[in-house]
Each structure stands twice: as structure tokens, then as C-alpha cells.
XYZ file of N, CA and C in Angstrom:
786
model
N -40.593 60.158 107.166
C -39.524 59.172 107.114
C -38.822 59.137 108.461
N -38.493 57.958 108.970
C -37.892 57.829 110.287
C -36.545 57.154 110.217
N -35.748 57.372 111.264
C -34.417 56.771 111.347
C -34.001 56.777 112.799
N -32.974 55.991 113.140
C -32.491 55.980 114.507
C -31.683 57.242 114.784
N -31.779 57.791 115.999
C -30.996 58.973 116.345
C -29.523 58.659 116.453
N -28.716 59.742 116.566
C -27.264 59.595 116.650
C -26.850 59.122 118.035
N -27.311 57.958 118.439
C -27.000 57.418 119.747
C -26.580 55.975 119.593
N -25.508 55.548 120.278
C -25.161 54.130 120.250
C -26.154 53.332 121.056
N -26.354 52.061 120.737
C -27.256 51.233 121.503
C -26.692 50.902 122.867
N -27.550 50.463 123.775
C -27.090 50.028 125.084
C -26.270 48.761 124.966
N -25.519 48.435 125.986
C -24.666 47.250 125.932
C -24.602 46.564 127.275
N -23.688 45.620 127.390
C -23.587 44.828 128.606
C -22.767 45.566 129.656
N -22.964 45.202 130.887
C -22.189 45.796 131.965
C -21.253 44.749 132.538
N -20.278 45.200 133.292
C -19.321 44.285 133.910
C -18.095 45.037 134.347
N -17.151 44.348 134.944
C -15.917 44.983 135.395
C -14.782 43.990 135.324
N -13.576 44.495 135.031
C -12.398 43.636 135.009
C -12.339 42.807 133.755
N -11.681 43.306 132.724
C -11.592 42.581 131.462
C -10.165 42.614 130.962
N -9.777 41.598 130.209
C -8.438 41.507 129.636
C -8.347 42.447 128.448
N -7.339 43.293 128.404
C -7.181 44.214 127.289
C -6.785 43.545 125.998
N -6.322 42.287 126.022
C -6.041 41.555 124.797
C -4.599 41.609 124.344
N -3.764 42.471 124.920
C -2.339 42.534 124.628
C -1.568 42.356 125.924
N -0.391 41.721 125.874
C 0.425 41.618 127.090
C 0.724 43.007 127.647
N 0.498 43.164 128.929
C 0.765 44.443 129.574
C -0.343 45.454 129.466
N -1.457 45.096 128.804
C -2.603 45.999 128.672
C -3.800 45.356 129.354
N -4.363 46.071 130.321
C -5.536 45.573 131.041
C -6.656 46.604 130.942
N -7.897 46.118 130.852
C -9.022 47.049 130.815
C -9.988 46.745 131.950
N -10.643 47.797 132.426
C -11.578 47.717 133.540
C -12.832 48.492 133.155
N -13.986 47.858 133.267
C -15.241 48.480 132.851
C -15.943 49.061 134.065
N -16.165 50.367 134.055
C -16.860 51.032 135.154
C -18.332 50.640 135.160
N -18.917 50.655 136.324
C -20.330 50.293 136.476
C -21.205 51.527 136.230
N -21.148 52.026 134.999
C -21.996 53.154 134.596
C -22.663 52.863 133.254
N -23.361 51.719 133.157
C -24.007 51.380 131.887
C -25.115 52.369 131.537
N -25.392 52.493 130.254
C -26.454 53.384 129.807
C -26.483 53.449 128.298
N -27.453 54.186 127.736
C -27.600 54.256 126.280
C -26.420 54.907 125.585
N -25.638 55.726 126.297
C -24.478 56.378 125.692
C -23.156 55.729 126.072
N -23.185 54.822 127.038
C -21.936 54.242 127.545
C -21.849 52.737 127.354
N -22.832 52.125 126.686
C -22.899 50.674 126.541
C -22.861 50.033 127.928
N -21.973 49.044 128.127
C -21.872 48.390 129.423
C -21.152 49.225 130.455
N -20.558 50.330 130.066
C -19.823 51.201 130.973
C -18.553 51.714 130.312
N -17.951 52.718 130.908
C -16.711 53.290 130.384
C -15.557 52.331 130.625
N -14.718 52.131 129.610
C -13.534 51.285 129.744
C -12.316 52.140 130.091
N -11.692 51.777 131.187
C -10.406 52.375 131.568
C -9.312 51.364 131.256
N -8.191 51.850 130.748
C -7.096 50.959 130.364
C -5.861 51.251 131.190
N -5.224 50.201 131.662
C -3.920 50.299 132.324
C -2.890 49.703 131.376
N -1.950 50.519 130.967
C -0.913 50.112 130.012
C 0.415 50.078 130.747
N 1.022 48.898 130.826
C 2.283 48.740 131.521
C 2.087 48.254 132.941
N 3.197 47.878 133.567
C 3.175 47.334 134.925
C 3.982 48.189 135.886
N 5.295 48.300 135.670
C 6.119 49.107 136.582
C 6.179 50.571 136.150
N 6.173 50.793 134.858
C 6.039 52.155 134.320
C 4.731 52.166 133.556
N 3.687 52.736 134.161
C 2.325 52.505 133.692
C 1.598 53.805 133.355
N 0.604 53.667 132.503
C -0.315 54.758 132.191
C -1.736 54.245 132.350
N -2.606 55.088 132.868
C -4.036 54.796 132.916
C -4.719 55.722 131.923
N -5.432 55.133 130.975
C -6.154 55.918 129.974
C -7.628 55.962 130.355
N -8.154 57.163 130.553
C -9.556 57.404 130.905
C -9.964 56.674 132.186
N -9.663 57.251 133.347
C -10.021 56.604 134.612
C -11.508 56.540 134.885
N -12.321 57.235 134.081
C -13.758 57.053 134.146
C -14.459 57.928 135.160
N -15.681 57.528 135.540
C -16.465 58.294 136.513
C -15.967 58.018 137.928
N -16.413 58.835 138.870
C -16.014 58.660 140.270
C -16.889 57.575 140.891
N -16.394 56.346 140.839
C -17.052 55.198 141.450
C -16.005 54.467 142.281
N -16.284 54.297 143.566
C -15.270 53.766 144.482
C -14.757 52.399 144.044
N -15.655 51.506 143.662
C -15.230 50.162 143.263
C -14.286 50.218 142.064
N -14.587 51.091 141.120
C -13.758 51.218 139.919
C -12.389 51.803 140.273
N -12.378 52.860 141.091
C -11.115 53.462 141.504
C -10.251 52.471 142.275
N -10.878 51.680 143.128
C -10.135 50.685 143.903
C -9.499 49.643 142.986
N -10.239 49.223 141.958
C -9.697 48.239 141.014
C -8.507 48.817 140.249
N -8.597 50.068 139.833
C -7.485 50.690 139.117
C -6.278 50.853 140.043
N -6.526 51.286 141.262
C -5.427 51.451 142.216
C -4.722 50.122 142.472
N -5.501 49.046 142.613
C -4.909 47.732 142.843
C -4.072 47.282 141.651
N -4.519 47.620 140.433
C -3.789 47.236 139.224
C -2.450 47.949 139.123
N -2.281 49.022 139.890
C -1.066 49.833 139.812
C -0.124 49.588 140.987
N -0.388 48.572 141.791
C 0.400 48.328 143.000
C 1.884 48.128 142.709
N 2.197 47.501 141.570
C 3.599 47.219 141.259
C 4.288 48.372 140.546
N 3.536 49.429 140.225
C 4.081 50.513 139.416
C 4.897 51.480 140.259
N 6.075 51.797 139.783
C 6.886 52.814 140.422
C 6.648 54.186 139.829
N 6.045 54.205 138.633
C 5.764 55.459 137.946
C 4.420 55.317 137.231
N 3.533 56.302 137.442
C 2.189 56.252 136.851
C 1.848 57.611 136.258
N 1.210 57.593 135.098
C 0.643 58.800 134.512
C -0.808 58.509 134.168
N -1.680 59.488 134.372
C -3.093 59.365 134.019
C -3.343 60.191 132.762
N -3.876 59.548 131.734
C -4.136 60.195 130.448
C -5.640 60.223 130.188
N -6.134 61.357 129.727
C -7.564 61.541 129.484
C -7.776 61.891 128.021
N -8.636 61.121 127.335
C -8.874 61.377 125.906
C -9.644 62.665 125.679
N -10.607 62.975 126.573
C -11.404 64.195 126.454
C -12.086 64.457 127.784
N -12.705 65.619 127.897
C -13.156 66.072 129.194
C -14.510 65.608 129.660
N -15.213 64.761 128.913
C -16.523 64.299 129.351
C -16.391 63.495 130.644
N -17.361 63.691 131.550
C -17.241 63.151 132.899
C -17.134 61.649 132.977
N -17.755 60.932 132.039
C -17.687 59.473 132.114
C -16.297 58.943 131.793
N -15.426 59.806 131.264
C -14.040 59.427 130.988
C -13.055 60.079 131.957
N -13.363 61.300 132.395
C -12.358 62.127 133.053
C -12.615 62.416 134.523
N -13.823 62.198 135.019
C -14.176 62.702 136.350
C -13.289 62.144 137.454
N -12.837 60.893 137.324
C -12.054 60.256 138.389
C -10.566 60.542 138.289
N -10.143 61.348 137.317
C -8.702 61.556 137.105
C -8.024 62.132 138.340
N -8.613 63.144 138.948
C -8.000 63.766 140.110
C -7.910 62.816 141.291
N -8.979 62.063 141.539
C -8.970 61.118 142.646
C -7.906 60.046 142.457
N -7.810 59.498 141.249
C -6.813 58.457 141.011
C -5.407 59.021 141.126
N -5.214 60.257 140.677
C -3.892 60.878 140.787
C -3.491 61.046 142.247
N -4.422 61.439 143.090
C -4.111 61.604 144.508
C -3.759 60.261 145.165
N -4.411 59.195 144.722
C -4.147 57.883 145.317
C -2.818 57.287 144.863
N -2.372 57.660 143.672
C -1.201 57.007 143.079
C 0.006 57.934 142.918
N -0.187 59.231 143.131
C 0.898 60.178 142.908
C 1.151 60.472 141.448
N 0.190 60.170 140.594
C 0.371 60.339 139.154
C 0.139 61.780 138.720
N 0.759 62.157 137.609
C 0.391 63.384 136.910
C -0.790 63.080 135.998
N -1.635 64.085 135.770
C -2.781 63.953 134.874
C -2.532 64.805 133.638
N -2.713 64.203 132.484
C -2.587 64.906 131.209
C -3.860 64.697 130.405
N -4.394 65.793 129.841
C -5.568 65.653 128.991
C -6.318 66.951 128.840
N -7.196 67.053 127.842
C -7.998 68.258 127.657
C -8.871 68.528 128.881
N -8.789 69.724 129.413
C -9.604 70.140 130.564
C -9.358 69.268 131.788
N -8.200 68.623 131.860
C -7.903 67.759 133.012
C -6.400 67.735 133.238
N -5.927 68.442 134.248
C -4.500 68.417 134.553
C -3.690 69.174 133.518
N -2.558 68.624 133.156
C -1.679 69.256 132.171
C -2.239 69.108 130.771
N -2.042 70.134 129.962
C -2.632 70.133 128.631
C -1.829 69.252 127.674
N -2.539 68.566 126.800
C -1.910 67.697 125.806
C -1.650 68.453 124.516
N -0.626 68.019 123.795
C -0.383 68.477 122.430
C -0.176 67.253 121.557
N -0.458 67.404 120.310
C -0.315 66.308 119.360
C 1.138 65.825 119.330
N 1.315 64.511 119.398
C 2.644 63.926 119.324
C 3.345 63.752 120.657
N 2.745 64.219 121.754
C 3.363 64.066 123.073
C 3.482 62.585 123.419
N 4.668 62.157 123.860
C 4.914 60.754 124.192
C 4.950 60.547 125.700
N 4.435 59.384 126.110
C 4.460 58.979 127.511
C 5.056 57.574 127.580
N 6.071 57.407 128.396
C 6.794 56.139 128.457
C 6.042 55.143 129.327
N 5.889 53.919 128.820
C 5.408 52.786 129.604
C 6.322 51.610 129.314
N 6.228 50.565 130.127
C 7.069 49.415 129.815
C 6.449 48.517 128.748
N 5.369 48.999 128.093
C 4.857 48.382 126.864
C 5.306 49.167 125.636
N 6.088 50.220 125.872
C 6.495 51.106 124.792
C 5.866 52.472 124.969
N 6.249 53.442 124.137
C 5.713 54.794 124.281
C 4.259 54.881 123.821
N 3.480 55.661 124.553
C 2.123 56.030 124.144
C 2.192 57.425 123.545
N 1.623 57.586 122.353
C 1.719 58.848 121.627
C 0.339 59.471 121.510
N 0.207 60.729 121.923
C -1.065 61.444 121.812
C -1.319 61.833 120.364
N -2.541 61.574 119.890
C -2.935 61.875 118.508
C -4.198 62.739 118.561
N -4.107 63.961 118.084
C -5.253 64.867 118.120
C -6.343 64.385 117.164
N -7.545 64.153 117.712
C -8.664 63.624 116.910
C -9.964 64.304 117.331
N -10.122 65.606 117.051
C -11.342 66.309 117.465
C -12.559 65.841 116.664
N -13.729 66.198 117.144
C -14.980 65.861 116.466
C -16.037 65.422 117.449
N -15.729 64.402 118.243
C -16.649 64.015 119.311
C -16.717 65.139 120.345
N -15.605 65.763 120.597
C -15.526 66.987 121.385
C -14.481 67.879 120.725
N -14.499 69.144 121.093
C -13.596 70.093 120.430
C -12.136 69.689 120.614
N -11.806 69.165 121.798
C -10.450 68.699 122.064
C -10.537 67.249 122.507
N -10.090 66.374 121.636
C -10.137 64.931 121.873
C -8.828 64.342 121.366
N -8.290 63.388 122.135
C -7.050 62.722 121.738
C -7.236 61.213 121.793
N -6.692 60.524 120.808
C -6.464 59.091 120.904
C -5.031 58.891 121.403
N -4.735 57.678 121.835
C -3.373 57.352 122.256
C -2.908 56.122 121.502
N -1.796 56.290 120.801
C -1.257 55.232 119.951
C -0.124 54.507 120.670
N -0.145 53.187 120.595
C 0.926 52.347 121.136
C 1.602 51.687 119.940
N 2.523 52.387 119.277
C 3.045 51.924 117.988
C 3.685 50.546 118.043
N 4.387 50.229 119.130
C 5.089 48.953 119.207
C 4.135 47.767 119.248
N 2.880 48.002 119.593
C 1.882 46.925 119.649
C 0.821 47.057 118.556
N 0.924 48.085 117.718
C -0.070 48.283 116.662
C -1.449 48.600 117.205
N -1.504 49.237 118.372
C -2.780 49.499 119.046
C -3.044 50.990 119.141
N -4.332 51.344 119.096
C -4.752 52.726 119.332
C -5.935 52.703 120.298
N -5.843 53.532 121.333
C -6.932 53.717 122.289
C -7.742 54.917 121.806
N -9.005 54.671 121.440
C -9.738 55.647 120.627
C -10.681 56.558 121.401
N -10.805 56.402 122.723
C -11.764 57.245 123.416
C -13.148 57.078 122.818
N -13.748 58.184 122.394
C -15.097 58.127 121.813
C -15.125 58.441 120.320
N -13.968 58.443 119.657
C -13.976 58.647 118.198
C -14.583 57.434 117.498
N -14.195 56.254 117.933
C -14.737 54.985 117.441
C -15.175 54.192 118.667
N -16.370 53.619 118.611
C -16.881 52.817 119.710
C -16.852 51.342 119.344
N -16.954 50.493 120.352
C -16.833 49.052 120.137
C -18.096 48.384 119.660
N -19.173 49.128 119.518
C -20.431 48.589 119.011
C -21.075 49.623 118.098
N -21.940 49.151 117.216
C -22.703 50.059 116.376
C -21.870 50.744 115.316
N -22.362 51.889 114.842
C -21.684 52.598 113.760
C -21.718 54.113 113.946
N -21.997 54.561 115.171
C -22.088 56.009 115.380
C -21.597 56.389 116.760
N -21.128 57.631 116.856
C -20.789 58.250 118.127
C -21.332 59.666 118.095
N -21.330 60.319 119.232
C -21.871 61.673 119.302
C -20.945 62.649 118.587
N -21.513 63.411 117.637
C -20.812 64.491 116.952
C -21.800 65.652 116.843
N -21.417 66.822 117.261
C -22.330 67.942 117.148
C -22.251 68.909 118.302
N -21.144 68.917 118.988
C -21.015 69.724 120.192
C -20.622 71.168 119.892
N -20.070 71.444 118.732
C -19.540 72.779 118.440
C -19.476 72.969 116.925
N -19.450 74.227 116.434
C -19.343 74.476 114.991
C -18.074 73.861 114.426
N -18.207 73.205 113.284
C -17.063 72.562 112.645
C -16.823 71.137 113.092
N -17.666 70.625 114.019
C -17.430 69.297 114.593
C -17.488 68.200 113.542
N -18.437 68.271 112.612
C -18.607 67.191 111.639
C -17.391 67.108 110.719
N -16.946 68.250 110.221
C -15.766 68.252 109.352
C -14.544 67.725 110.099
N -14.385 68.140 111.360
C -13.227 67.684 112.120
C -13.332 66.187 112.420
N -14.542 65.701 112.675
C -14.703 64.275 112.947
C -14.310 63.432 111.729
N -14.766 63.831 110.549
C -14.407 63.086 109.334
C -12.894 63.117 109.114
N -12.271 64.249 109.374
C -10.807 64.337 109.241
C -10.113 63.444 110.274
N -10.692 63.345 111.483
C -10.105 62.485 112.512
C -10.194 61.016 112.123
N -11.294 60.609 111.489
C -11.390 59.237 110.994
C -10.303 58.966 109.962
N -10.059 59.927 109.079
C -8.991 59.767 108.090
C -7.634 59.613 108.783
N -7.414 60.422 109.800
C -6.130 60.342 110.494
C -5.994 59.005 111.212
N -7.067 58.570 111.861
C -7.044 57.288 112.558
C -6.755 56.157 111.571
N -7.367 56.213 110.415
C -7.142 55.190 109.397
C -5.671 55.163 108.972
N -5.065 56.340 108.878
C -3.682 56.439 108.440
C -2.667 55.897 109.426
N -3.084 55.618 110.662
C -2.150 55.091 111.659
C -1.841 53.616 111.431
N -2.665 52.934 110.642
C -2.400 51.533 110.326
C -2.461 50.606 111.522
N -3.384 50.876 112.443
C -3.486 50.057 113.659
C -3.953 48.646 113.343
N -3.561 47.708 114.203
C -4.027 46.324 114.098
C -5.166 46.033 115.066
N -5.334 46.895 116.069
C -6.437 46.743 117.018
C -6.768 48.117 117.580
N -8.075 48.372 117.761
C -8.550 49.604 118.373
C -9.183 49.267 119.716
N -8.834 50.050 120.727
C -9.429 49.885 122.049
C -10.317 51.095 122.331
N -11.633 50.928 122.233
C -12.538 52.066 122.400
C -12.842 52.357 123.864
N -13.387 53.542 124.117
C -13.784 53.908 125.459
C -15.053 53.223 125.923
N -15.793 52.647 124.984
C -17.015 51.897 125.301
C -17.105 50.720 124.334
N -17.373 49.534 124.850
C -17.497 48.365 124.002
C -16.192 47.598 123.871
N -16.256 46.509 123.133
C -15.133 45.578 123.032
C -14.064 46.055 122.053
N -12.841 45.512 122.167
C -11.790 45.834 121.201
C -12.219 45.497 119.771
N -11.691 46.264 118.833
C -12.010 46.087 117.412
C -10.786 45.532 116.708
N -10.901 44.289 116.215
C -9.751 43.598 115.627
C -9.596 43.851 114.127
N -10.559 44.562 113.537
C -10.468 44.934 112.123
C -10.657 46.446 112.036
N -9.608 47.210 112.366
C -9.751 48.668 112.404
C -10.248 49.280 111.102
N -9.745 48.786 109.965
C -10.157 49.379 108.689
C -11.658 49.244 108.485
N -12.220 48.077 108.821
C -13.662 47.876 108.675
C -14.435 48.794 109.607
N -13.977 48.904 110.862
C -14.682 49.729 111.836
C -14.671 51.199 111.426
N -13.523 51.703 111.013
C -13.426 53.102 110.606
C -14.308 53.361 109.395
N -14.295 52.438 108.437
C -15.130 52.576 107.253
C -16.611 52.590 107.620
N -16.990 51.739 108.577
C -18.383 51.662 109.012
C -18.839 52.970 109.641
N -18.010 53.550 110.507
C -18.376 54.814 111.148
C -18.390 55.959 110.136
N -17.481 55.923 109.163
C -17.483 56.964 108.137
C -18.735 56.859 107.266
N -19.097 55.648 106.857
C -20.293 55.474 106.025
C -21.537 55.997 106.725
N -21.645 55.702 108.019
C -22.813 56.181 108.750
C -22.869 57.709 108.745
N -21.727 58.337 109.020
C -21.726 59.801 109.090
C -22.062 60.413 107.739
N -21.493 59.878 106.673
C -21.777 60.408 105.343
C -23.233 60.157 104.955
N -23.777 59.008 105.365
C -25.184 58.722 105.100
C -26.092 59.712 105.818
N -25.764 60.055 107.062
C -26.573 61.013 107.809
C -26.495 62.394 107.176
N -25.312 62.766 106.714
C -25.173 64.046 106.014
C -26.065 64.072 104.784
N -26.083 62.971 104.031
C -26.904 62.904 102.828
C -28.392 62.957 103.176
N -28.796 62.328 104.279
C -30.197 62.394 104.704
C -30.619 63.832 104.980
N -29.769 64.589 105.650
C -30.109 65.974 105.948
C -30.111 66.800 104.664
N -29.190 66.507 103.764
C -29.160 67.220 102.488
C -30.474 66.995 101.720
N -30.945 65.726 101.699
C -32.212 65.431 101.021
C -33.392 66.091 101.730
N -33.345 66.094 103.059
C -34.431 66.712 103.816
C -34.536 68.201 103.520
N -33.408 68.854 103.368
C -33.423 70.265 102.998
C -34.163 70.477 101.673
N -33.870 69.609 100.710
C -34.506 69.733 99.399
C -35.991 69.384 99.459
N -36.335 68.355 100.225
C -37.716 67.876 100.251
C -38.642 68.766 101.072
N -38.124 69.408 102.109
C -38.972 70.251 102.957
C -38.931 71.712 102.544
N -37.871 72.110 101.865
C -37.748 73.504 101.460
C -37.492 74.460 102.612
N -37.018 73.935 103.744
C -36.745 74.773 104.909
C -35.444 74.334 105.565
N -34.833 75.276 106.282
C -33.661 74.916 107.076
C -33.983 74.950 108.568
N -35.288 74.910 108.897
C -35.691 74.867 110.294
C -35.243 73.542 110.915
N -34.469 73.615 112.005
C -33.854 72.425 112.582
C -34.896 71.438 113.075
N -35.950 71.916 113.719
C -36.968 71.003 114.258
C -37.695 70.277 113.127
N -38.020 71.001 112.068
C -38.701 70.381 110.926
C -37.812 69.320 110.283
N -36.547 69.655 110.088
C -35.620 68.710 109.464
C -35.398 67.489 110.353
N -35.328 67.711 111.648
C -35.119 66.586 112.566
C -36.286 65.616 112.506
N -37.515 66.143 112.503
C -38.686 65.265 112.388
C -38.676 64.537 111.052
N -38.231 65.200 109.997
C -38.214 64.585 108.662
C -37.209 63.434 108.610
N -36.070 63.616 109.251
C -35.020 62.602 109.204
C -35.296 61.469 110.176
N -35.723 61.814 111.403
C -35.806 60.833 112.479
C -37.214 60.350 112.799
N -38.229 61.079 112.357
C -39.574 60.715 112.757
C -39.844 61.151 114.190
N -40.734 60.452 114.868
C -41.113 60.790 116.233
C -40.114 60.220 117.229
N -39.641 61.079 118.134
C -38.688 60.678 119.160
C -39.140 61.228 120.507
N -38.771 60.564 121.607
C -38.982 61.150 122.929
C -38.255 62.496 123.024
N -38.728 63.412 123.875
C -38.160 64.764 123.923
C -36.650 64.814 124.131
N -36.110 63.962 125.023
C -34.668 64.036 125.275
C -33.867 63.571 124.062
N -34.343 62.510 123.395
C -33.656 62.046 122.199
C -33.834 63.025 121.043
N -35.000 63.670 120.986
C -35.234 64.647 119.926
C -34.240 65.797 120.053
N -34.000 66.247 121.281
C -33.072 67.362 121.481
C -31.668 66.989 121.011
N -31.232 65.771 121.297
C -29.907 65.336 120.860
C -29.849 65.193 119.344
N -30.907 64.610 118.777
C -30.944 64.453 117.328
C -30.938 65.814 116.640
N -31.687 66.769 117.199
C -31.737 68.112 116.614
C -30.364 68.775 116.654
N -29.626 68.563 117.732
C -28.283 69.113 117.831
C -27.380 68.530 116.750
N -27.548 67.211 116.496
C -26.772 66.587 115.431
C -27.127 67.119 114.060
N -28.414 67.353 113.816
C -28.859 67.928 112.544
C -28.285 69.333 112.378
N -28.301 70.093 113.465
C -27.747 71.447 113.403
C -26.263 71.411 113.042
N -25.538 70.438 113.566
C -24.122 70.310 113.246
C -23.925 69.970 111.772
N -24.807 69.140 111.232
C -24.701 68.803 109.814
C -25.025 70.006 108.938
N -26.011 70.808 109.346
C -26.304 72.028 108.607
C -25.092 72.951 108.584
N -24.400 73.022 109.693
C -23.155 73.810 109.758
C -22.147 73.249 108.758
N -22.031 71.918 108.707
C -21.103 71.280 107.763
C -21.494 71.597 106.319
N -22.798 71.476 106.011
C -23.257 71.697 104.645
C -23.114 73.167 104.229
N -23.116 74.059 105.206
C -22.951 75.475 104.887
C -21.532 75.804 104.463
N -20.621 74.874 104.724
C -19.224 75.087 104.346
C -18.399 75.710 105.436
N -18.981 75.968 106.618
C -18.211 76.612 107.673
C -17.154 75.699 108.249
N -17.321 74.361 108.040
C -16.312 73.421 108.536
C -15.105 73.381 107.671
């Protein structure tokens, strides 16, 4: 039996996009790929008192565009949802160019749940949402009904990477519940377009994860083994070696979840 691996599909590339809310601008880095869609989205929230969410990879054109977007700002903070390089690598460079402080997991000052950052669009509130990585934060803009989701929810497809550490699957499902409870009217993901129906998107990503868990549960029963490679072939069929390794890691994370350790 075969299935698609835990990878989002590729997407379009481009740079310079409207964030969809007054005072919110998004910029797409030129790093397209199977895990990044058209590229990582960096968001500038506010004009004179501004925050940059996920400055992305170190690409000169992208950094220049972000710096130009901040020309009118008298105060800037750089916020990082998680430490993966496609979101966080440029944080230090942008901070040096703008005089900003950097806040985020494994990047600059450490974040805690509920920490507020002032912008002239209203306060941005850090929301702990582990699962995609051990330490991951979304940023909520309550006055606009918006949440910047990093890699917890993506703008395309129905899956994101989960499986980096023991307990990741359980924490990811709990993070979806927390995200749902925020009552957002729009989600701004780290990859892909804004999501105007948050409840549908969250439900879609939850259904996929629960379906994958059930597939592994059935594979355990049908194969009579907990060997990760055997189960991965049973669930996914034949995959190229690099995709097989990622799929196997995801299966291993689900086995951890099914064992109750989460």
C-alpha cells in the first residue's frame, strides 16, 4: 500500500506580496523547494513601531527588501517562530542593519509564552506551539484577528513536518487545539498564501495527522512488526532514499506517540 510522504508539495516563487491587512506586509524569499513552496514568507508588521516575523534565509535581495520596508521605523524588533534556517538564518544580519533586538528560540533573546511586542498595528503576542520543532511560537495580533503560524500550519496542502523529537506528535496535536482556540479570522503561514478560513485549515491539518497515525496503527497490526523501515514501506510504498528517510522519521515519531510516551 502506498501514500504520499509527510512533505508539502512544491509551490510558486516570487517576492514582495501584500500581507492582506493594513500595516502588514509580506515578502517571499527566493528559496523555493519541496519543503518551502514558493519560498519562506517574512512579515513586516507596523510602520514606525515595527516587527519582522521570520526574516528567512540569508539572501541579499531579501534582506535589502526587508531593510527598505523598515526605513520609516523608529523602533524594530525581529521575531523568529523557530530555529530552522529558512526562517531564522537572516535574523542576525537584519538586526545589525536595523538596530533591532532578536527574539526567538535559538535566536537572540529567548521567548516565553504570552510575551508581548508593541507595534503600531497593536501588540503581537507569542503563543507557544511546539510540534514542528521542540520550541516553536506563533505570533497573535489580537486587534486584527490574525495569527502568524510559522510552520505549524502551511498555506498549501494538509501537512507539515512533525517528527523531530520524542513527543512531537502529541505536542503538535495540542498546538493545533491551541491555535483553534485563538479564534483567528486569518492565518499567515511561513510558506504559502494567507488562510482566510482558519477553522477549515486547522481541521484539515488535524485530519491528515490523525489519518497518518491510523495508517501506522493498521500497519503495525498487518505486518506484526514495529520495525520502522518495514512499516514505512507498508505505509508509503517505494520512495527515493531521501524521502524514505524523512518518511521513516515521521513513522518513528508516530510509534512514539502510539507508545503513550507523548
